[in-house]
Short mmCIF file of C-alpha atoms in Angstrom, two decimals:
data_model
loop_
_atom_site.label_atom_id
_atom_site.label_comp_id
_atom_site.label_asym_id
_atom_site.label_seq_id
_atom_site.Cartn_x
_atom_site.Cartn_y
_atom_site.Cartn_z
CA MET Y 1 17.35 31.32 -59.16
CA HIS Y 2 19.89 32.93 -57.82
CA TRP Y 3 18.21 35.70 -56.64
CA ILE Y 4 15.55 34.04 -55.05
CA VAL Y 5 18.66 32.24 -52.96
CA GLU Y 6 19.95 35.05 -51.85
CA PHE Y 7 16.52 36.42 -51.14
CA VAL Y 8 15.57 33.72 -49.03
CA VAL Y 9 19.54 33.68 -47.03
CA LYS Y 10 19.30 37.90 -46.59
CA HIS Y 11 15.48 37.66 -45.52
CA ARG Y 12 16.16 34.26 -43.59
CA SER Y 13 14.32 35.15 -40.57
CA SER Y 14 11.51 36.91 -42.18
CA CYS Y 15 11.33 34.00 -44.56
CA SER Y 16 11.22 31.45 -41.76
CA PHE Y 17 8.53 33.16 -39.85
CA LEU Y 18 6.53 33.57 -43.07
CA VAL Y 19 7.19 29.38 -43.77
CA THR Y 20 6.22 28.57 -39.97
CA ILE Y 21 3.10 31.13 -40.15
CA VAL Y 22 1.90 29.50 -43.89
CA LEU Y 23 2.63 25.88 -42.09
CA SER Y 24 0.39 26.45 -39.27
CA LEU Y 25 -2.42 28.25 -40.80
CA TRP Y 26 -2.49 25.21 -43.40
CA MET Y 27 -2.54 22.72 -40.44
CA ILE Y 28 -5.13 25.08 -39.05
CA SER Y 29 -7.68 25.33 -42.10
CA GLY Y 30 -7.40 21.75 -42.42
CA PRO Y 31 -10.52 19.46 -42.18
CA PRO Y 32 -10.52 17.15 -38.84
CA GLU Y 33 -9.96 14.08 -41.05
CA PHE Y 34 -6.17 15.94 -42.27
CA GLN Y 35 -5.93 17.04 -38.64
CA ALA Y 36 -5.79 14.25 -37.49
CA ARG Y 37 -3.61 12.12 -40.13
CA ALA Y 38 -1.13 14.99 -40.02
CA SER Y 39 -0.88 14.50 -36.18
CA ARG Y 40 -0.73 10.74 -36.66
CA PHE Y 41 2.18 11.49 -38.96
CA LEU Y 42 3.90 13.74 -36.94
CA THR Y 43 3.45 12.02 -33.82
CA LEU Y 44 5.45 8.94 -35.38
CA THR Y 45 7.97 10.82 -37.28
CA VAL Y 46 9.32 14.14 -36.40
CA PHE Y 47 8.12 13.90 -32.38
CA TYR Y 48 8.85 10.41 -31.76
CA PRO Y 49 12.17 10.63 -30.48
CA PHE Y 50 9.94 12.78 -27.84
CA GLN Y 51 7.54 11.06 -26.95
CA VAL Y 52 9.70 8.17 -26.17
CA THR Y 53 11.59 10.64 -23.95
CA PHE Y 54 8.53 12.04 -22.83
CA ASN Y 55 6.86 8.67 -22.51
CA ASN Y 56 9.70 7.75 -20.29
CA LEU Y 57 9.58 10.51 -18.23
CA THR Y 58 5.84 10.13 -17.42
CA HIS Y 59 6.91 6.17 -16.55
CA ILE Y 60 9.61 7.54 -14.09
CA ARG Y 61 7.25 10.14 -12.37
CA ASN Y 62 4.58 7.48 -12.36
CA ILE Y 63 7.36 4.84 -10.93
CA PHE Y 64 7.78 6.94 -7.77
CA SER Y 65 4.13 7.91 -6.86
CA GLU Y 66 3.34 3.68 -7.77
CA ASN Y 67 6.25 2.87 -5.47
CA ARG Y 68 4.88 5.23 -2.62
CA HIS Y 69 1.28 3.78 -3.58
CA LEU Y 70 2.67 -0.28 -3.36
CA ARG Y 71 4.50 0.27 0.01
CA GLN Y 72 0.88 1.89 1.56
CA GLU Y 73 -0.87 -1.04 0.08
CA VAL Y 74 2.29 -3.53 0.81
CA ALA Y 75 1.63 -2.11 5.19
CA ARG Y 76 -2.06 -2.44 4.61
CA LEU Y 77 -1.89 -6.13 2.67
CA ASN Y 78 0.69 -7.25 5.67
CA THR Y 79 -2.00 -5.98 7.98
CA GLU Y 80 -4.70 -7.78 6.65
CA VAL Y 81 -2.73 -11.23 6.07
CA SER Y 82 -1.83 -10.97 9.90
CA ARG Y 83 -5.90 -10.67 10.67
CA LEU Y 84 -6.69 -13.18 8.12
CA LEU Y 85 -4.13 -16.01 9.31
CA GLU Y 86 -5.66 -15.20 13.11
CA LEU Y 87 -9.11 -15.71 11.60
CA LYS Y 88 -7.23 -18.89 9.93
CA SER Y 89 -5.93 -20.23 12.87
CA GLU Y 90 -9.08 -18.86 14.58
CA ASN Y 91 -11.24 -21.28 11.91
CA GLU Y 92 -8.83 -24.35 11.90
CA ARG Y 93 -9.59 -24.27 15.77
CA LEU Y 94 -12.96 -24.18 15.78
CA ARG Y 95 -13.50 -26.43 13.34
CA GLY Y 96 -11.47 -29.02 15.36
CA LEU Y 97 -13.82 -28.25 18.18
CA LEU Y 98 -16.91 -28.56 16.12
CA ASP Y 99 -15.72 -32.08 15.22
CA LEU Y 100 -14.62 -32.75 18.72
CA SER Y 101 -18.41 -31.61 19.70
CA GLN Y 102 -20.12 -34.20 17.10
CA ASP Y 103 -17.99 -36.86 18.50
CA PHE Y 104 -19.35 -36.11 21.80
CA THR Y 105 -22.25 -37.46 23.03
CA TYR Y 106 -22.49 -34.83 26.30
CA GLU Y 107 -23.64 -31.78 26.67
CA LEU Y 108 -20.99 -29.32 25.77
CA LEU Y 109 -20.30 -25.72 26.52
CA PRO Y 110 -18.19 -23.48 24.45
CA VAL Y 111 -15.80 -21.54 26.67
CA ARG Y 112 -12.83 -19.30 26.16
CA VAL Y 113 -9.94 -18.76 27.92
CA VAL Y 114 -9.67 -15.24 29.39
CA ALA Y 115 -7.00 -15.58 31.77
CA ARG Y 116 -3.80 -17.94 33.10
CA ASP Y 117 -1.89 -18.84 35.91
CA PRO Y 118 0.79 -16.07 35.90
CA SER Y 119 2.94 -18.58 37.54
CA ILE Y 120 5.82 -20.72 35.22
CA GLU Y 121 4.27 -23.80 35.60
CA ASN Y 122 0.30 -22.52 34.20
CA LYS Y 123 -1.41 -25.06 36.38
CA SER Y 124 -4.76 -23.52 36.02
CA VAL Y 125 -7.03 -20.71 33.57
CA ILE Y 126 -10.14 -18.80 33.56
CA ILE Y 127 -12.50 -19.16 31.14
CA ASN Y 128 -15.57 -17.11 30.70
CA ALA Y 129 -18.17 -19.02 31.60
CA GLY Y 130 -19.74 -19.41 35.73
CA TYR Y 131 -22.64 -20.52 37.47
CA LYS Y 132 -24.92 -18.39 35.26
CA ASP Y 133 -23.68 -20.25 31.96
CA GLY Y 134 -24.56 -24.01 34.36
CA VAL Y 135 -20.77 -24.84 34.94
CA ARG Y 136 -20.30 -26.69 38.35
CA MET Y 137 -17.66 -27.73 40.37
CA TRP Y 138 -15.92 -30.83 38.93
CA MET Y 139 -16.55 -30.38 35.42
CA PRO Y 140 -13.93 -31.76 33.08
CA LEU Y 141 -12.81 -29.77 30.67
CA VAL Y 142 -11.84 -30.92 26.85
CA GLY Y 143 -9.69 -29.48 24.02
CA GLU Y 144 -9.99 -30.21 20.40
CA LYS Y 145 -7.46 -32.31 21.17
CA GLY Y 146 -8.17 -34.23 24.42
CA VAL Y 147 -8.81 -33.54 28.12
CA VAL Y 148 -7.56 -30.20 29.79
CA GLY Y 149 -8.35 -30.49 33.00
CA LYS Y 150 -11.74 -29.98 35.68
CA VAL Y 151 -13.42 -26.67 37.10
CA ILE Y 152 -12.64 -26.32 40.66
CA GLN Y 153 -13.94 -23.25 41.39
CA VAL Y 154 -17.07 -21.53 40.14
CA MET Y 155 -18.30 -17.92 39.97
CA ASN Y 156 -21.23 -16.07 38.65
CA GLY Y 157 -19.55 -15.24 35.15
CA LEU Y 158 -16.26 -16.98 35.46
CA SER Y 159 -14.56 -20.26 36.46
CA LEU Y 160 -11.19 -21.72 37.81
CA VAL Y 161 -9.89 -24.94 35.51
CA GLN Y 162 -7.42 -26.92 37.06
CA LEU Y 163 -5.10 -28.22 33.78
CA ILE Y 164 -4.14 -31.94 34.09
CA LYS Y 165 -0.62 -30.44 34.17
CA ASP Y 166 -1.24 -29.79 37.91
CA PRO Y 167 0.90 -32.06 39.61
CA SER Y 168 -2.31 -32.43 42.09
CA ASN Y 169 -4.24 -33.40 39.63
CA ARG Y 170 -4.17 -36.85 38.81
CA ILE Y 171 -6.55 -38.42 36.50
CA SER Y 172 -7.59 -42.50 35.97
CA ILE Y 173 -6.10 -43.53 32.73
CA LEU Y 174 -6.24 -46.53 30.01
CA SER Y 175 -4.03 -47.61 27.48
CA SER Y 176 -6.59 -48.18 24.51
CA ARG Y 177 -4.43 -50.98 22.89
CA SER Y 178 -3.89 -53.20 26.33
CA ARG Y 179 -6.82 -51.54 28.64
CA THR Y 180 -4.00 -51.01 31.16
CA VAL Y 181 -5.72 -49.28 33.56
CA SER Y 182 -3.11 -46.61 35.47
CA ILE Y 183 -3.14 -42.78 37.20
CA LEU Y 184 -1.12 -40.44 35.33
CA GLU Y 185 1.03 -38.16 37.34
CA THR Y 186 3.63 -35.67 36.78
CA GLU Y 187 5.99 -33.91 39.10
CA ASN Y 188 6.91 -31.06 37.43
CA GLY Y 189 4.10 -30.75 35.13
CA ARG Y 190 6.13 -30.93 31.79
CA SER Y 191 6.86 -34.92 31.98
CA PHE Y 192 4.14 -37.36 32.73
CA PHE Y 193 4.10 -41.05 33.33
CA PHE Y 194 2.26 -43.58 34.94
CA ARG Y 195 3.53 -46.81 36.50
CA CYS Y 196 2.65 -49.91 35.58
CA ARG Y 197 3.59 -53.77 36.40
CA ASN Y 198 6.18 -55.09 34.00
CA HIS Y 199 3.74 -57.67 32.37
CA GLU Y 200 1.59 -55.50 31.55
CA ASP Y 201 1.93 -55.33 27.52
CA VAL Y 202 2.14 -51.51 26.95
CA GLN Y 203 4.09 -50.51 24.05
CA ILE Y 204 5.58 -47.06 22.66
CA GLY Y 205 2.60 -45.39 20.68
CA ASP Y 206 -0.26 -46.59 22.45
CA THR Y 207 -2.96 -44.05 22.57
CA ILE Y 208 -3.95 -43.18 26.47
CA ILE Y 209 -7.42 -42.07 27.14
CA THR Y 210 -9.34 -41.46 30.14
CA SER Y 211 -10.43 -44.81 32.21
CA GLY Y 212 -13.98 -43.12 33.73
CA LEU Y 213 -13.00 -44.74 36.97
CA GLY Y 214 -12.20 -41.27 38.47
CA GLY Y 215 -15.60 -40.21 38.63
CA ILE Y 216 -15.13 -36.79 36.88
CA TYR Y 217 -13.85 -37.27 33.38
CA PRO Y 218 -15.90 -39.48 31.31
CA LYS Y 219 -14.44 -42.46 29.70
CA GLY Y 220 -12.24 -42.32 26.45
CA LEU Y 221 -10.74 -38.69 26.55
CA ARG Y 222 -8.02 -38.66 24.69
CA VAL Y 223 -5.22 -37.85 27.00
CA GLY Y 224 -2.51 -38.72 24.95
CA GLN Y 225 0.39 -41.44 23.55
CA VAL Y 226 3.13 -43.39 25.21
CA ASP Y 227 6.09 -41.43 24.30
CA ARG Y 228 8.89 -44.11 25.94
CA ILE Y 229 9.05 -46.75 28.95
CA THR Y 230 11.79 -46.93 31.68
CA ASP Y 231 12.61 -48.90 34.37
CA SER Y 232 10.67 -47.28 37.74
CA GLN Y 233 12.43 -47.91 41.35
CA ASN Y 234 10.03 -50.43 42.22
CA PRO Y 235 11.50 -53.65 40.06
CA LEU Y 236 7.91 -54.86 39.96
CA PHE Y 237 6.85 -51.69 38.09
CA LYS Y 238 7.79 -49.75 34.95
CA ARG Y 239 7.01 -46.70 34.04
CA VAL Y 240 5.50 -45.62 30.95
CA TRP Y 241 5.96 -41.85 29.87
CA VAL Y 242 2.98 -39.93 27.97
CA GLU Y 243 3.25 -37.09 25.64
CA LEU Y 244 0.21 -35.29 26.13
CA SER Y 245 -2.00 -34.39 23.21
CA VAL Y 246 -2.98 -30.89 24.24
CA ASP Y 247 -0.30 -28.04 24.03
CA PHE Y 248 -1.55 -26.39 27.20
CA ASP Y 249 0.39 -23.44 26.16
CA ARG Y 250 -1.74 -22.72 23.54
CA ILE Y 251 -5.06 -23.41 24.78
CA GLU Y 252 -7.68 -20.93 23.49
CA ASP Y 253 -11.61 -22.22 23.05
CA LEU Y 254 -12.02 -25.47 25.04
CA PHE Y 255 -15.67 -26.84 25.72
CA VAL Y 256 -16.84 -28.05 29.17
CA LEU Y 257 -18.64 -31.08 29.37
CA LEU Y 258 -21.98 -30.46 31.64
CA LEU Y 259 -21.61 -33.47 33.62
CA SER Y 260 -21.86 -34.06 36.97
CA PRO Y 261 -19.09 -36.38 38.56
CA GLN Y 262 -20.74 -39.78 38.70
CA TRP Y 263 -20.42 -39.92 42.49
CA GLN Y 264 -22.47 -37.07 42.96
CA SER Y 265 -25.55 -39.09 43.68
CA PHE Y 266 -23.88 -41.04 46.45
CA ARG Y 267 -22.67 -37.47 47.77
CA GLU Y 268 -26.02 -36.62 47.94
CA GLU Y 269 -27.35 -39.73 49.13
CA LEU Y 270 -25.09 -39.69 52.45
CA ASP Y 271 -25.82 -35.89 52.69
CA SER Y 272 -29.32 -36.85 53.13
CA LEU Y 273 -28.51 -39.86 55.55
CA GLU Y 274 -25.99 -37.81 57.46
CA MET Y 275 -29.76 -35.22 57.66
CA GLN Y 276 -31.81 -38.00 58.68
CA ARG Y 277 -29.36 -38.90 61.34
CA MET B 1 27.54 25.62 -32.66
CA LEU B 2 27.02 22.43 -31.39
CA LYS B 3 27.47 23.32 -28.04
CA LYS B 4 24.87 26.32 -27.94
CA PHE B 5 22.67 24.10 -29.22
CA LEU B 6 22.63 21.07 -26.61
CA LYS B 7 22.94 24.47 -24.31
CA TRP B 8 19.44 24.90 -25.02
CA ALA B 9 18.22 22.22 -25.78
CA GLY B 10 19.11 20.70 -22.33
CA LEU B 11 17.50 24.08 -21.47
CA PHE B 12 14.26 23.34 -22.91
CA PHE B 13 14.48 19.51 -21.49
CA LEU B 14 14.78 20.84 -17.82
CA ALA B 15 12.09 23.41 -18.81
CA PHE B 16 9.48 20.83 -20.21
CA ILE B 17 10.70 18.19 -16.73
CA LEU B 18 10.30 21.39 -14.27
CA GLN B 19 6.60 22.29 -16.39
CA THR B 20 5.18 18.49 -15.76
CA THR B 21 6.63 17.98 -12.50
CA LEU B 22 7.02 21.10 -10.47
CA ALA B 23 4.43 23.64 -12.15
CA PRO B 24 1.63 21.41 -10.86
CA ALA B 25 2.80 21.36 -7.46
CA ILE B 26 3.39 25.51 -7.39
CA SER B 27 0.23 26.09 -9.30
CA ILE B 28 -2.03 28.59 -7.20
CA TYR B 29 -6.12 28.26 -7.20
CA GLY B 30 -5.22 26.41 -10.81
CA ILE B 31 -2.77 28.91 -12.35
CA LYS B 32 0.42 27.43 -13.13
CA PRO B 33 3.35 29.25 -14.76
CA ASP B 34 4.43 28.46 -18.23
CA LEU B 35 8.24 27.90 -17.90
CA LEU B 36 8.31 26.76 -21.82
CA MET B 37 7.06 30.38 -22.42
CA LEU B 38 9.58 32.03 -20.15
CA VAL B 39 12.73 29.85 -21.74
CA LEU B 40 11.48 30.43 -25.10
CA PHE B 41 11.39 34.55 -24.26
CA ILE B 42 15.37 33.90 -22.63
CA LEU B 43 16.23 32.07 -25.90
CA ALA B 44 14.12 34.66 -27.90
CA ILE B 45 16.30 37.72 -26.67
CA LYS B 46 19.37 36.17 -26.15
CA THR B 47 20.01 34.21 -29.59
CA GLY B 48 17.74 36.55 -31.66
CA MET B 49 14.79 36.17 -33.95
CA MET B 50 15.09 32.82 -36.12
CA PRO B 51 15.69 30.22 -33.44
CA ALA B 52 12.60 31.66 -31.64
CA ILE B 53 10.51 31.31 -34.79
CA TYR B 54 11.72 27.51 -35.13
CA VAL B 55 11.79 26.84 -31.56
CA GLY B 56 7.76 28.42 -31.21
CA PHE B 57 6.66 26.64 -33.91
CA PHE B 58 8.20 22.89 -33.07
CA LEU B 59 7.16 23.98 -29.19
CA GLY B 60 3.72 24.86 -30.17
CA LEU B 61 3.63 21.90 -32.43
CA ALA B 62 4.10 19.55 -29.97
CA GLN B 63 1.95 21.04 -27.51
CA ASP B 64 -0.92 20.61 -30.72
CA LEU B 65 0.23 16.93 -30.86
CA TYR B 66 -0.23 16.10 -26.96
CA SER B 67 -2.72 18.52 -26.08
CA PRO B 68 -6.84 17.91 -27.55
CA SER B 69 -6.78 21.37 -29.66
CA ILE B 70 -6.83 22.40 -33.06
CA LEU B 71 -3.52 21.08 -34.77
CA GLY B 72 -1.48 24.38 -35.72
CA GLN B 73 -3.37 26.76 -32.83
CA ASN B 74 -0.44 26.58 -30.70
CA ALA B 75 2.22 26.26 -33.48
CA LEU B 76 0.76 29.71 -34.67
CA SER B 77 0.59 31.55 -31.70
CA LYS B 78 4.34 30.43 -30.09
CA THR B 79 5.58 30.94 -33.80
CA ILE B 80 4.14 34.66 -33.40
CA ALA B 81 5.33 35.38 -29.77
CA GLY B 82 8.78 33.95 -30.59
CA PHE B 83 8.88 36.22 -33.40
CA PHE B 84 7.60 39.20 -31.56
CA ALA B 85 10.06 38.34 -28.90
CA GLY B 86 12.88 37.73 -30.96
CA LEU B 87 12.43 41.52 -32.43
CA PHE B 88 13.91 42.27 -28.89
CA ASN B 89 17.41 40.95 -29.68
CA GLU B 90 19.57 41.77 -26.38
CA LYS B 91 22.26 42.01 -29.25
CA LEU B 92 20.43 44.45 -30.97
CA VAL B 93 18.70 46.61 -28.63
CA ARG B 94 19.91 47.12 -25.27
CA ILE B 95 16.50 46.67 -22.92
CA ASP B 96 16.57 47.17 -18.90
CA PRO B 97 14.64 44.48 -16.39
CA ILE B 98 11.26 46.46 -16.35
CA PHE B 99 11.37 46.64 -20.41
CA GLN B 100 11.98 43.03 -20.11
CA ALA B 101 8.51 42.22 -17.80
CA VAL B 102 6.67 44.21 -20.11
CA LEU B 103 8.11 42.31 -23.09
CA LEU B 104 7.49 39.27 -21.14
CA LEU B 105 4.19 39.93 -20.42
CA LEU B 106 3.01 41.59 -23.76
CA MET B 107 4.49 38.41 -25.05
CA PHE B 108 2.11 35.91 -23.01
CA LEU B 109 -0.96 38.05 -24.58
CA LEU B 110 0.08 37.98 -27.73
CA ASN B 111 0.55 34.04 -27.26
CA ASP B 112 -2.88 33.95 -25.92
CA LEU B 113 -4.89 36.58 -27.82
CA VAL B 114 -3.46 34.69 -31.36
CA PHE B 115 -4.43 31.24 -29.23
CA LEU B 116 -7.96 32.46 -28.85
CA VAL B 117 -8.47 33.95 -32.31
CA VAL B 118 -8.20 30.81 -34.01
CA GLN B 119 -10.33 28.94 -31.44
CA MET B 120 -12.90 31.59 -32.00
CA VAL B 121 -13.05 31.34 -35.37
CA LYS B 122 -12.56 27.58 -35.80
CA THR B 123 -15.21 26.96 -33.14
CA GLY B 124 -17.43 30.39 -33.12
CA GLY B 125 -16.83 31.75 -29.90
CA SER B 126 -17.18 35.11 -29.11
CA MET B 127 -15.22 37.94 -28.10
CA GLN B 128 -16.84 37.87 -24.17
CA VAL B 129 -15.51 34.84 -24.11
CA ILE B 130 -11.89 35.49 -25.10
CA THR B 131 -12.23 38.22 -22.65
CA MET B 132 -12.79 36.66 -19.57
CA GLN B 133 -9.85 33.96 -20.75
CA VAL B 134 -7.66 36.74 -20.67
CA LEU B 135 -8.63 37.84 -17.63
CA THR B 136 -9.29 34.86 -15.83
CA ALA B 137 -6.28 33.02 -17.40
CA THR B 138 -4.14 34.82 -19.36
CA LEU B 139 -3.29 37.97 -17.17
CA PRO B 140 -2.40 35.75 -13.73
CA ARG B 141 -1.02 32.70 -15.59
CA SER B 142 1.50 35.67 -16.88
CA PHE B 143 2.15 37.62 -14.28
CA TYR B 144 2.93 34.41 -11.98
CA SER B 145 5.38 33.14 -14.77
CA LEU B 146 6.63 37.09 -15.16
CA LEU B 147 7.40 36.37 -11.24
CA LEU B 148 9.00 33.47 -11.87
CA GLY B 149 10.62 34.95 -14.86
CA MET B 150 12.22 38.02 -14.02
CA ALA B 151 14.05 36.21 -10.54
CA PRO B 152 17.25 35.53 -13.20
CA PHE B 153 17.23 38.76 -14.97
CA LEU B 154 16.94 40.72 -11.45
CA TRP B 155 19.56 38.31 -10.36
CA GLU B 156 21.74 39.39 -13.47
CA ASN B 157 21.07 43.12 -13.29
CA TYR B 158 20.91 44.41 -9.54
CA VAL B 159 22.69 41.32 -6.90
CA GLN B 160 25.57 40.86 -9.41
CA ALA B 161 26.02 44.41 -10.18
CA ALA B 162 25.93 45.38 -7.06
CA VAL B 163 28.52 42.20 -6.46
CA LYS B 164 30.85 43.56 -9.06
CA ARG B 165 30.57 47.23 -7.71
#
């Protein structure tokens, strides 16, 4: 026995080579089932620490590429989210308009704001419909939340709309609860009010609608609601401040009410009389 | 002893990382340098036959386990390659860089030949396939690895020697 150990120690390199060669040949010559079993055994025992290290290394490598990929994905999704938010907002706006169009019995023409008055007052906008679309002078425009203004100039494919926030654009209004009729005014295009007698029953929160008396806006279009009531310079009157329903900084999709002014027929009558004369 | 072991273990670990990360990046027409074989060659000529045999055997076995090949095929080829390179341990034989390059090339050829012969025996390939494999894969890989592997030898034998002079 002693001489065997001595021989192995003396020729340890050759013995190592022989052992590893035999082991390799033994593994090679085994049937596939044996190879699979041996592989599983070696993977779970001898090579387990290496496998863990390798897996961690691969994992780290994957984390870098995954991180890069995720960054690209985040950028793409951010763009997508922005686009979808825009679509959602447009959808909500159009839904509001659709509801509005179902409420009205008038013929409505959907239009889009294509330009705004560049001045600070922002008193007018241009819409993408004109004479060829059936738009005529003085036709009123409404948004999803209420009355917006009236057409004051018509071109072939575009029209100029005077907003109700223009101080020169006064509309006849009505308090829907107390039926008080007055004229909506503004001095600066930001604060709106109407004057009414002191005894009139107007309260904060009352809804203000168009009265239909001006001849341009039909009756019942929402204008806003009473915000506060203050004294007027004239002691017989009080000043009722109205918060408009429409946010004029955010108008995009509108409807033109295809209506002729109520005084149109009178005007035509007068014109024909003048012609006869 | 432990220090030496840790040094070689670290070198193999580094080679392993580079083989899995850098080698695919620097491959030319799909030919990748075999950095693990290079480290095995360095180990063999620096430390001798026995460490090279065992390291070759376990390296090959690991490759067998992590690649779809016949179990023991890589273990056998790398054991023989390690044994062959270990014969030229620099403590016993003085070899110049040119001879080292030839040895490295022979080691690659031996490794691939053993591998392919085992494959031929087990799966019934032909000599023609082996020849084609040697010409299209073994030789380009060997030369590419040689190019990378000779850099430290050239640095040590020429540049550092020139600096010393």
